[in-house]
Coordinates of C-alpha atoms in Angstrom, one line a residue:
Chain A
X542 CA 34.8 -30.3 -34.7
X543 CA 35.8 -27.2 -32.9
X544 CA 32.3 -26.8 -31.6
X545 CA 32.2 -30.4 -30.3
X546 CA 35.5 -29.8 -28.5
X547 CA 34.1 -26.7 -26.9
X548 CA 31.0 -28.6 -25.7
X549 CA 33.0 -31.5 -24.3
X550 CA 35.0 -29.0 -22.2
X551 CA 31.9 -27.4 -20.8
X552 CA 29.9 -28.4 -17.7
X553 CA 26.3 -27.7 -16.7
X554 CA 25.3 -27.6 -13.0
X555 CA 21.9 -27.2 -11.3
X556 CA 22.1 -25.5 -7.9
X557 CA 19.1 -25.6 -5.6
X558 CA 19.2 -23.8 -2.2
X559 CA 16.9 -23.0 0.7
X560 CA 17.4 -21.3 4.0
X561 CA 16.5 -18.3 5.9
X562 CA 17.2 -14.6 5.6
X563 CA 17.5 -12.0 8.3
X564 CA 15.7 -9.2 6.4
X565 CA 15.2 -5.6 7.3
X566 CA 13.5 -2.9 5.2
X567 CA 12.3 0.6 5.5
X568 CA 9.9 2.1 3.0
X569 CA 9.3 5.8 3.8
X570 CA 5.9 5.4 2.0
X571 CA 4.8 3.2 5.0
X572 CA 6.8 4.4 7.9
X573 CA 9.9 6.0 9.2
X574 CA 10.6 2.8 11.1
X575 CA 12.4 -0.4 10.1
X576 CA 10.6 -3.7 9.7
X577 CA 12.7 -6.8 10.4
X578 CA 12.4 -10.5 10.8
X579 CA 13.6 -13.9 9.6
X580 CA 12.0 -15.2 6.4
X581 CA 12.4 -18.1 4.1
X582 CA 14.7 -17.7 1.1
X583 CA 15.2 -20.1 -1.8
X584 CA 17.1 -20.0 -5.1
X585 CA 17.5 -22.2 -8.1
X586 CA 20.3 -21.7 -10.5
X587 CA 21.8 -23.2 -13.7
X588 CA 25.5 -22.6 -14.1
X589 CA 27.2 -23.2 -17.5
X590 CA 31.0 -23.4 -17.3
X591 CA 32.8 -23.1 -20.6
X592 CA 36.6 -23.0 -21.1
X593 CA 36.7 -19.2 -21.3
X594 CA 33.7 -18.1 -19.2
X595 CA 31.1 -19.2 -16.6
X596 CA 27.5 -18.1 -16.9
X597 CA 24.9 -18.4 -14.1
X598 CA 21.1 -17.9 -14.4
X599 CA 19.4 -17.8 -11.0
X600 CA 15.8 -17.3 -9.8
X601 CA 15.3 -16.4 -6.2
X602 CA 12.3 -16.1 -3.9
X603 CA 11.9 -14.8 -0.3
X604 CA 8.8 -14.5 1.8
X605 CA 7.9 -13.8 5.4
X606 CA 6.4 -11.5 8.0
X607 CA 8.4 -8.5 9.3
X608 CA 7.7 -6.4 12.3
X609 CA 8.8 -3.1 13.7
X610 CA 9.8 -2.1 17.2
X611 CA 6.2 -1.2 18.2
X612 CA 4.8 -4.5 17.0
X613 CA 3.2 -3.5 13.7
X614 CA 3.8 -6.0 10.9
X615 CA 3.9 -6.4 7.2
X616 CA 4.4 -9.3 4.8
X617 CA 7.4 -9.0 2.5
X618 CA 7.9 -11.0 -0.7
X619 CA 10.8 -10.9 -3.0
X620 CA 11.1 -12.5 -6.4
X621 CA 14.0 -12.0 -8.8
X622 CA 16.1 -13.2 -11.7
X623 CA 19.9 -12.8 -11.5
X624 CA 22.5 -13.7 -14.0
X625 CA 26.2 -13.3 -14.2
X626 CA 29.1 -14.0 -16.5
X627 CA 32.7 -14.4 -15.3
X628 CA 35.6 -14.6 -17.7
X629 CA 38.6 -16.9 -17.3
X630 CA 40.1 -17.2 -20.8
X631 CA 43.7 -17.3 -19.6
X632 CA 43.0 -18.7 -16.1
X633 CA 41.9 -21.8 -14.3
X634 CA 38.1 -21.6 -14.0
X635 CA 38.2 -23.2 -10.5
X636 CA 40.8 -21.1 -8.9
X637 CA 41.6 -17.4 -8.5
X638 CA 40.0 -14.1 -9.2
X639 CA 37.6 -13.7 -12.2
X640 CA 36.0 -10.5 -13.4
X641 CA 32.7 -10.3 -15.1
X642 CA 29.3 -8.6 -15.0
X643 CA 25.9 -9.3 -13.6
X644 CA 22.3 -8.4 -14.3
X645 CA 19.7 -8.1 -11.5
X646 CA 15.9 -8.1 -11.9
X647 CA 14.2 -7.9 -8.6
X648 CA 10.6 -7.3 -7.4
X649 CA 9.9 -6.5 -3.8
X650 CA 6.3 -6.5 -2.6
X651 CA 5.0 -5.7 0.9
X652 CA 1.6 -5.5 2.4
X653 CA 1.1 -3.7 5.7
X654 CA -1.2 -5.6 8.1
X655 CA -2.3 -2.5 10.1
X656 CA -3.2 0.0 7.4
X657 CA -6.7 -0.2 5.9
X658 CA -5.9 1.9 2.8
X659 CA -2.8 2.0 0.7
X660 CA -1.5 -1.1 2.4
X661 CA 0.3 -2.5 -0.6
X662 CA 3.6 -1.1 -2.0
X663 CA 6.2 -2.5 -4.3
X664 CA 9.4 -1.7 -6.2
X665 CA 11.1 -3.3 -9.1
X666 CA 14.4 -2.7 -10.8
X667 CA 16.5 -4.1 -13.6
X668 CA 20.1 -3.2 -13.7
X669 CA 23.6 -4.3 -14.7
X670 CA 27.0 -3.8 -13.2
X671 CA 30.4 -5.3 -12.6
X672 CA 31.0 -8.5 -10.7
X673 CA 34.0 -10.2 -9.1
X674 CA 34.5 -13.8 -8.1
X675 CA 37.2 -15.5 -6.1
X676 CA 37.6 -19.3 -6.1
X677 CA 39.9 -21.3 -3.8
X678 CA 39.8 -25.2 -4.0
X679 CA 41.4 -27.1 -1.1
X680 CA 41.4 -30.5 0.5
X681 CA 40.6 -31.4 4.1
X682 CA 40.6 -34.8 5.6
X683 CA 40.8 -36.4 2.2
X684 CA 37.7 -34.6 1.0
X685 CA 37.5 -32.0 -1.8
X686 CA 36.3 -28.6 -0.9
X687 CA 36.2 -25.2 -2.5
X688 CA 35.6 -21.7 -1.3
X689 CA 33.9 -19.1 -3.5
X690 CA 33.2 -15.4 -2.7
X691 CA 31.3 -13.4 -5.2
X692 CA 30.4 -9.7 -5.3
X693 CA 28.3 -7.8 -7.6
X694 CA 27.5 -4.1 -7.8
X695 CA 24.5 -2.8 -9.8
X696 CA 25.4 0.4 -11.6
X697 CA 22.8 1.3 -14.2
X698 CA 19.3 0.3 -15.1
X699 CA 15.7 1.3 -14.5
X700 CA 13.2 1.0 -11.7
X701 CA 9.5 1.2 -11.1
X702 CA 8.3 2.1 -7.6
X703 CA 5.0 2.6 -5.8
X704 CA 3.9 6.2 -5.8
X705 CA 4.1 8.8 -3.0
X706 CA 1.0 7.5 -1.4
X707 CA -0.5 4.5 -3.2
X708 CA 0.7 1.3 -4.8
X709 CA 0.5 2.6 -8.4
X710 CA 3.6 4.4 -9.5
X711 CA 3.3 8.2 -10.0
X712 CA 1.6 9.2 -13.3
X713 CA 0.0 5.8 -13.9
X714 CA -3.7 6.0 -14.7
X715 CA -6.3 3.3 -15.0
X716 CA -7.4 4.5 -18.4
X717 CA -3.9 5.0 -19.7
X718 CA -2.4 2.9 -22.5
X719 CA 0.0 0.2 -21.1
X720 CA 3.0 1.6 -23.0
X721 CA 2.2 5.2 -21.8
X722 CA 1.8 4.0 -18.2
X723 CA 5.0 2.1 -18.4
X724 CA 6.9 5.1 -19.7
X725 CA 5.4 7.3 -17.0
X726 CA 6.2 4.8 -14.3
X727 CA 9.8 4.0 -15.2
X728 CA 12.7 5.9 -13.5
X729 CA 16.4 5.5 -14.1
X730 CA 18.5 3.4 -11.7
X731 CA 22.0 4.7 -11.4
X732 CA 24.8 4.3 -8.9
X733 CA 25.3 7.2 -6.6
X734 CA 21.6 7.8 -6.3
X735 CA 20.5 4.2 -6.1
X736 CA 22.5 1.3 -4.6
X737 CA 22.4 -2.5 -4.8
X738 CA 25.3 -4.5 -3.7
X739 CA 25.3 -8.3 -3.3
X740 CA 27.8 -10.7 -1.9
X741 CA 27.9 -14.5 -1.7
X742 CA 30.4 -16.6 0.2
X743 CA 30.0 -20.3 -0.3
X744 CA 31.7 -23.3 1.1
X745 CA 31.3 -26.3 -1.3
X746 CA 31.9 -29.9 -0.5
X747 CA 32.4 -32.1 -3.6
X748 CA 30.9 -35.5 -3.1
X749 CA 32.6 -38.6 -4.7
X750 CA 29.8 -38.8 -7.3
X751 CA 30.6 -35.4 -8.5
X752 CA 27.6 -33.6 -7.0
X753 CA 28.1 -30.9 -4.3
X754 CA 26.7 -29.9 -1.0
X755 CA 27.3 -26.3 0.1
X756 CA 26.7 -23.7 2.7
X757 CA 26.2 -20.1 1.7
X758 CA 26.1 -16.8 3.4
X759 CA 24.6 -14.0 1.3
X760 CA 24.4 -10.4 2.4
X761 CA 22.8 -7.8 0.2
X762 CA 22.2 -4.1 0.5
X763 CA 19.8 -1.9 -1.5
X764 CA 18.7 1.7 -1.4
X765 CA 16.3 3.2 -3.9
X766 CA 15.9 6.9 -3.8
X767 CA 13.3 9.0 -5.4
X768 CA 9.7 9.5 -4.2
X769 CA 9.6 7.6 -1.0
X770 CA 13.1 6.1 -0.4
X771 CA 13.5 2.5 0.3
X772 CA 16.3 0.8 2.3
X773 CA 16.8 -2.9 2.4
X774 CA 19.4 -5.2 4.1
X775 CA 19.3 -8.9 4.0
X776 CA 21.6 -11.7 5.4
X777 CA 20.7 -15.1 4.0
X778 CA 22.2 -18.4 5.1
X779 CA 21.3 -21.3 2.8
X780 CA 22.0 -24.9 2.3
X781 CA 22.7 -25.8 -1.3
X782 CA 22.8 -29.0 -3.4
X783 CA 24.3 -29.2 -6.8
X784 CA 23.5 -31.7 -9.5
X785 CA 26.0 -32.0 -12.2
X786 CA 24.0 -32.4 -15.4
X787 CA 26.9 -32.9 -17.7
Chain B
X1254 CA 41.4 -24.1 4.7
X1255 CA 42.0 -21.7 7.6
X1256 CA 42.7 -18.6 5.5
X1257 CA 39.4 -18.3 3.6
X1258 CA 37.4 -19.2 6.6
X1259 CA 39.1 -16.5 8.7
X1260 CA 38.5 -14.0 5.9
X1261 CA 34.8 -15.0 5.8
X1262 CA 34.3 -14.4 9.5
X1263 CA 35.9 -11.0 9.2
X1264 CA 33.6 -10.3 6.2
X1265 CA 30.5 -11.4 8.1
X1266 CA 31.3 -9.2 11.1
X1267 CA 32.1 -6.3 8.8
X1268 CA 28.9 -6.7 6.8
X1269 CA 26.6 -7.0 9.9
X1270 CA 28.3 -3.9 11.3
X1271 CA 27.5 -2.1 8.0
X1272 CA 23.8 -2.6 8.7
X1273 CA 23.7 0.4 11.1
X1274 CA 25.5 2.5 8.6
X1275 CA 23.4 1.6 5.7
X1276 CA 20.1 1.5 7.5
X1277 CA 20.0 4.4 10.0
X1278 CA 18.2 3.7 13.3
X1279 CA 14.6 4.5 13.9
X1280 CA 13.7 8.0 15.0
X1281 CA 13.7 8.6 18.7
X1282 CA 10.5 8.2 20.7
X1283 CA 10.8 11.2 22.9
X1284 CA 7.9 13.8 22.7
X1285 CA 9.9 16.2 20.5
X1286 CA 10.8 13.6 18.0
X1287 CA 7.2 12.2 18.0
X1288 CA 5.9 15.7 17.4
X1289 CA 8.3 16.3 14.6
X1290 CA 7.6 13.0 12.9
X1291 CA 3.9 13.6 12.9
X1292 CA 4.0 17.2 11.9
X1293 CA 6.4 16.4 9.0
X1294 CA 4.4 13.5 7.7
X1295 CA 1.2 15.6 7.7
X1296 CA 3.1 18.4 6.0
X1297 CA 4.2 16.1 3.2
X1298 CA 1.1 14.0 2.6
X1299 CA -2.0 15.8 3.7
X1300 CA -4.1 16.8 0.7
X1301 CA -6.3 19.8 1.8
X1302 CA -3.9 22.5 3.0
X1303 CA -4.7 24.8 0.1
X1304 CA -8.3 24.0 -0.2
X1305 CA -8.9 24.7 3.5
X1306 CA -6.4 27.6 3.6
X1307 CA -4.5 26.0 6.5
X1308 CA -1.0 27.4 7.2
X1309 CA 0.6 24.2 8.6
X1310 CA 3.9 25.9 9.2
X1311 CA 2.2 28.4 11.4
X1312 CA 0.5 25.5 13.2
X1313 CA 4.0 24.2 13.9
X1314 CA 5.1 27.5 15.2
X1315 CA 2.2 27.6 17.5
X1316 CA 2.4 24.1 18.9
X1317 CA 6.1 23.2 18.8
X1318 CA 7.1 25.5 21.7
X1319 CA 4.6 23.7 23.9
X1320 CA 6.5 20.3 23.5
X1321 CA 9.1 19.3 26.0
X1322 CA 10.7 16.0 26.7
X1323 CA 9.5 16.0 30.3
X1324 CA 5.8 15.9 29.3
X1325 CA 3.8 12.8 29.9
X1326 CA 2.0 10.6 27.4
X1327 CA -1.4 12.1 28.1
X1328 CA -0.1 15.6 27.7
X1329 CA 1.6 14.8 24.5
X1330 CA -1.6 13.1 23.2
X1331 CA -3.7 16.1 24.0
X1332 CA -1.3 18.4 22.3
X1333 CA -1.0 16.3 19.1
X1334 CA -4.8 15.8 19.0
X1335 CA -5.3 19.6 19.3
X1336 CA -2.8 20.2 16.5
X1337 CA -4.5 17.6 14.2
X1338 CA -7.9 19.2 15.1
X1339 CA -6.7 22.2 13.1
X1340 CA -7.1 20.2 9.9
X1341 CA -10.9 20.3 10.3
X1342 CA -11.1 16.8 8.8
X1343 CA -13.2 13.8 10.0
X1344 CA -10.7 11.5 8.4
X1345 CA -8.0 12.5 10.8
X1346 CA -7.4 10.4 13.9
X1347 CA -4.6 9.8 16.3
X1348 CA -5.0 6.4 17.9
X1349 CA -3.3 5.4 21.1
X1350 CA -3.9 2.6 23.5
X1351 CA -6.0 4.9 25.7
X1352 CA -7.8 7.2 23.4
X1353 CA -8.5 8.1 19.8
X1354 CA -8.7 11.7 18.7
X1355 CA -11.2 12.9 16.2
X1356 CA -12.9 15.9 14.7
X1357 CA -16.7 15.4 14.4
X1358 CA -17.5 19.0 13.7
X1359 CA -18.8 18.0 10.3
X1360 CA -22.1 16.9 11.9
X1361 CA -22.2 18.2 15.5
X1362 CA -23.6 21.6 14.8
X1363 CA -26.2 20.5 12.3
X1364 CA -29.7 19.0 12.7
X1365 CA -29.8 15.3 13.1
X1366 CA -32.7 14.8 10.7
X1367 CA -33.0 11.1 11.5
X1368 CA -35.0 9.2 14.0
X1369 CA -34.2 5.5 13.9
X1370 CA -37.1 4.5 16.3
X1371 CA -39.6 6.4 14.2
X1372 CA -38.4 4.6 11.0
X1373 CA -38.6 1.2 12.7
X1374 CA -42.0 1.8 14.2
X1375 CA -43.7 3.6 11.3
X1376 CA -42.0 2.5 8.1
X1377 CA -40.0 -0.7 8.5
X1378 CA -42.6 -2.3 10.8
X1379 CA -42.2 -5.8 12.2
X1380 CA -42.0 -7.6 8.9
X1381 CA -39.3 -5.8 6.9
X1382 CA -36.9 -7.8 4.8
X1383 CA -33.3 -8.2 5.8
X1384 CA -31.0 -8.8 2.9
X1385 CA -27.5 -8.7 4.4
X1386 CA -27.0 -5.1 5.6
X1387 CA -30.0 -3.8 3.6
X1388 CA -33.3 -3.5 5.5
X1389 CA -36.3 -2.9 3.2
X1390 CA -40.0 -2.6 3.2
X1391 CA -42.7 -1.6 0.7
X1392 CA -44.4 1.6 1.9
X1393 CA -47.3 2.9 -0.2
X1394 CA -46.1 0.9 -3.2
X1395 CA -42.6 2.5 -2.9
X1396 CA -39.6 0.3 -1.8
X1397 CA -37.9 1.9 1.2
X1398 CA -34.3 0.6 1.7
X1399 CA -32.3 1.5 4.8
X1400 CA -28.5 1.0 4.8
X1401 CA -26.7 1.9 8.1
X1402 CA -23.0 1.3 7.3
X1403 CA -21.1 0.8 4.1
X1404 CA -18.7 -1.1 6.3
X1405 CA -21.2 -4.0 6.1
X1406 CA -20.7 -6.0 2.8
X1407 CA -23.5 -6.2 0.3
X1408 CA -23.5 -9.5 -1.5
X1409 CA -24.8 -9.9 -5.1
X1410 CA -27.7 -12.0 -3.7
X1411 CA -28.6 -9.2 -1.3
X1412 CA -28.7 -6.7 -4.2
X1413 CA -30.6 -9.0 -6.5
X1414 CA -33.5 -9.2 -4.0
X1415 CA -33.6 -5.4 -3.7
X1416 CA -33.6 -4.9 -7.5
X1417 CA -36.4 -7.5 -8.0
X1418 CA -38.5 -5.8 -5.3
X1419 CA -37.8 -2.4 -6.8
X1420 CA -39.0 -3.5 -10.2
X1421 CA -42.4 -4.3 -8.6
X1422 CA -42.6 -0.9 -7.0
X1423 CA -43.3 2.7 -8.0
X1424 CA -39.9 3.9 -7.0
X1425 CA -37.2 3.4 -4.5
X1426 CA -36.0 5.3 -1.4
X1427 CA -32.5 4.6 -0.3
X1428 CA -32.0 6.0 3.2
X1429 CA -28.3 6.5 4.0
X1430 CA -28.8 9.1 6.8
X1431 CA -26.5 8.4 9.7
X1432 CA -24.4 6.1 7.5
X1433 CA -20.9 7.1 8.5
X1434 CA -19.2 5.3 5.5
X1435 CA -17.1 2.2 5.2
X1436 CA -15.9 0.4 2.1
X1437 CA -16.2 2.2 -1.2
X1438 CA -16.7 -1.0 -3.1
X1439 CA -20.1 -1.5 -1.3
X1440 CA -21.1 2.0 -2.4
X1441 CA -20.1 1.3 -6.0
X1442 CA -22.0 -2.0 -6.1
X1443 CA -25.2 -0.5 -4.7
X1444 CA -25.1 2.5 -7.0
X1445 CA -24.4 0.2 -10.0
X1446 CA -27.8 -1.4 -9.5
X1447 CA -29.5 1.9 -10.5
X1448 CA -27.3 3.0 -13.4
X1449 CA -28.6 2.6 -17.0
X1450 CA -25.2 3.3 -18.5
X1451 CA -21.6 4.0 -17.5
X1452 CA -21.3 7.5 -16.1
X1453 CA -18.5 9.6 -14.7
X1454 CA -19.5 10.9 -11.3
X1455 CA -16.3 12.5 -10.0
X1456 CA -12.6 12.9 -10.4
X1457 CA -9.9 12.0 -7.9
X1458 CA -6.2 12.9 -7.6
X1459 CA -3.6 11.7 -5.1
X1460 CA -0.7 13.4 -3.5
X1461 CA 2.4 12.8 -5.6
X1462 CA 5.1 14.7 -3.7
X1463 CA 5.8 16.7 -0.5
X1464 CA 4.6 20.1 -1.7
X1465 CA 1.1 21.1 -0.6
X1466 CA -0.1 21.2 -4.3
X1467 CA 1.9 18.3 -5.6
X1468 CA -0.8 15.9 -7.0
X1469 CA -1.0 13.3 -9.7
X1470 CA -3.4 13.8 -12.6
X1471 CA -7.2 13.9 -12.0
X1472 CA -8.5 10.4 -12.7
X1473 CA -12.2 9.8 -13.6
X1474 CA -14.4 7.8 -11.2
X1475 CA -17.1 6.0 -12.9
X1476 CA -20.1 3.8 -12.2
X1477 CA -21.0 1.0 -14.6
X1478 CA -24.4 -0.7 -14.7
X1479 CA -24.6 -3.9 -12.6
X1480 CA -24.2 -6.9 -14.9
X1481 CA -26.9 -8.9 -13.1
X1482 CA -29.6 -6.3 -14.0
X1483 CA -30.5 -2.8 -12.9
X1484 CA -33.4 -0.8 -11.8
X1485 CA -33.6 2.4 -13.8
X1486 CA -36.9 3.7 -12.4
X1487 CA -37.0 6.7 -10.1
X1488 CA -34.9 6.7 -7.0
X1489 CA -34.6 9.1 -4.1
X1490 CA -31.6 9.0 -1.7
X1491 CA -32.0 10.5 1.8
X1492 CA -28.9 12.1 3.3
X1493 CA -28.0 14.1 6.4
X1494 CA -24.8 15.6 7.8
X1495 CA -23.9 12.2 9.3
X1496 CA -23.7 10.7 5.8
X1497 CA -19.9 10.6 5.6
X1498 CA -16.9 9.3 3.7
X1499 CA -18.0 6.3 1.5
X1500 CA -21.6 7.6 2.0
X1501 CA -20.6 10.9 0.5
X1502 CA -19.2 9.1 -2.5
X1503 CA -22.4 7.1 -2.8
X1504 CA -24.5 10.2 -2.7
X1505 CA -22.3 11.7 -5.5
X1506 CA -22.6 8.5 -7.5
X1507 CA -26.4 8.5 -7.2
X1508 CA -26.6 12.3 -7.8
X1509 CA -24.9 11.8 -11.1
X1510 CA -27.5 9.3 -12.3
X1511 CA -30.4 11.0 -14.3
X1512 CA -33.1 8.9 -12.5
X1513 CA -32.0 9.8 -9.0
X1514 CA -32.6 12.8 -6.7
X1515 CA -31.1 13.6 -3.3
X1516 CA -33.4 14.8 -0.5
X1517 CA -32.4 16.0 3.0
X1518 CA -29.3 17.8 4.2
X1519 CA -25.9 17.8 2.5
X1520 CA -23.6 15.0 3.4
X1521 CA -20.8 15.5 6.0
X1522 CA -18.0 15.2 3.5
X1523 CA -15.0 13.0 3.8
X1524 CA -13.9 13.2 0.2
X1525 CA -10.2 12.5 1.0
X1526 CA -9.1 8.9 1.2
X1527 CA -7.1 8.5 4.4
X1528 CA -3.5 7.2 4.4
X1529 CA -2.1 5.7 7.6
X1530 CA 1.1 6.3 9.5
X1531 CA 2.8 5.3 12.7
X1532 CA 4.9 7.2 15.3
X1533 CA 8.0 5.9 17.0
X1534 CA 6.2 5.7 20.4
X1535 CA 3.7 3.2 19.0
X1536 CA 0.8 5.5 18.2
X1537 CA -0.8 5.4 14.8
X1538 CA -2.7 8.0 12.9
X1539 CA -4.4 8.7 9.6
X1540 CA -5.3 11.7 7.4
X1541 CA -6.6 12.5 4.0
X1542 CA -4.2 12.1 1.1
X1543 CA -6.5 12.5 -1.9
X1544 CA -8.9 15.1 -3.3
X1545 CA -12.2 14.3 -5.1
X1546 CA -14.3 16.7 -7.1
X1547 CA -17.7 16.4 -8.7
X1548 CA -18.4 17.4 -12.3
X1549 CA -18.8 21.0 -11.2
X1550 CA -15.4 20.9 -9.6
X1551 CA -16.8 21.1 -6.1
X1552 CA -14.8 19.2 -3.5
X1553 CA -16.6 16.2 -2.0
X1554 CA -14.7 17.0 1.2
X1555 CA -17.3 19.8 1.6
X1556 CA -20.2 17.4 1.3
X1557 CA -22.7 16.6 -1.5
X1558 CA -25.5 19.1 -1.7
X1559 CA -29.0 17.6 -2.1
X1560 CA -31.4 18.4 -4.9
X1561 CA -34.1 19.2 -2.3
X1562 CA -33.0 20.6 1.0
X1563 CA -35.2 19.4 3.8
X1564 CA -34.9 19.0 7.6
X1565 CA -36.8 16.6 9.8
X1566 CA -39.9 18.5 11.1
X1567 CA -40.5 18.0 14.8
X1568 CA -44.3 18.5 14.3
X1569 CA -44.2 15.7 11.7
X1570 CA -42.3 13.5 14.1
X1571 CA -44.9 14.2 16.7
X1572 CA -47.5 12.9 14.3
X1573 CA -45.5 9.7 13.8
X1574 CA -44.1 10.8 10.4
X1575 CA -40.7 11.2 8.9
X1576 CA -41.4 14.1 6.6
X1577 CA -38.3 13.3 4.5
X1578 CA -39.6 9.8 3.7
X1579 CA -43.1 11.2 3.2
X1580 CA -41.8 13.8 0.8
X1581 CA -39.9 11.1 -1.1
X1582 CA -43.0 8.9 -1.3
X1583 CA -45.0 11.8 -2.6
X1584 CA -42.4 12.7 -5.3
X1585 CA -42.1 9.1 -6.4
X1586 CA -45.9 8.5 -6.6
X1587 CA -46.5 11.8 -8.3

């Protein structure tokens, strides 16, 4: 009975988004110069809101060409899985400040179009860290809106990066056992040396049927040190649609 | 309504302004900055400082005082090209819109040992077979194969023809003189057609840090027999000093096979795989970032030594003969 009550008070929402991202990256393994450009950026998320917490599971994908100030170009692809949990046991889930945590798993791949050898490089990290959400519902011209700003800061985890010269991480050998290679390739991710900070600000318009349309601005910053350092900055603007599943 | 929107605009402006702080600007493009960028990248990633006994810090001390921000593009190019020349490496180039620096000393002071017209007239003739980039002809029951650039892709169908013709001959000559290299996968494919079993022919390691001797582990380089069928009879590979880069690797692959001999001059080298870079003024460059050694731990950068050292004899050329090809035919028919 308790379980049924809990279920009846929960809601499940599917959020789909697409838009563009002004993306800039610098991988010292390729160049001392920045590569920038607009690229497509899409996400799909499932949000499960319960009386005491809200969990979100999101996949994201970005792809597009970037160029530097002298006209050289590379193709940059990002694919990731992000999830968050925000707690609101004593609070209104749709209003106010909620603390929680998030987990980021992000792969970035780039292929340089001007280099014949060692033209592919990548990095991947898995990390967790604190997250903060602010929700503010309001009405305007008889319509229901809400504002949400969310921030997450990745603190600790692990990373795998391309080596000093080539795509393979340092220490990985073709003939090595997969587990040995993984252990050689993996490096810690910890705040102070490595950084990843993400924000999202979303304006949501709730339609009479209960679904939502939204506009989101999402900046993110990343810096992975060690070997060849990598800087990344992205500013994504996306249009979202939400289907209320239950 | 108004309050959160205002906050959001403040946030957007703040975050965009953070970009400059989080992602420092590109290096300057004045001659001094260009010089420093190039010198430093070579200092961190070049792979043969110790092997060639090059004091790169001394090179900087010699060249840096000659840079000034008033110098023109051509002057700067000449200076950087001269500095890169100190690396004594054919895989080092500085590419600009108006010129490309290079060091071709690996063949310039050595005998050419190759006469393309002579080969066409006396050996290939007018009815030689063309299988992709492979030109081949049967000469005195021996299959002569000429391959001029590993940059030209060999298809499996091309190779199948050569292997079938080889099986009907008394041996094979593969002439890679003057072949300046190209794609290593073409070299591996061609060599695999003559391998009876998997064999390790070299070891390679790659720079793993900025120190001159910071490398990853040595990794074996192997040749596996071609799955479509191999020719395991006797083969002679002809090389000269202009056999460079992927051709040096090919020569080493073939030399490691028990049924293969190398005849001619040693190859020009090029045993370091080049990595690329770019300068803030738009110029690009490349230099070696790996080392490769043969089973006797000899650097392929220094070239692959033939089993039989032989130069092209002008008297033989005068008689209409390539004495390297003639020697190979003699050895294969013996």
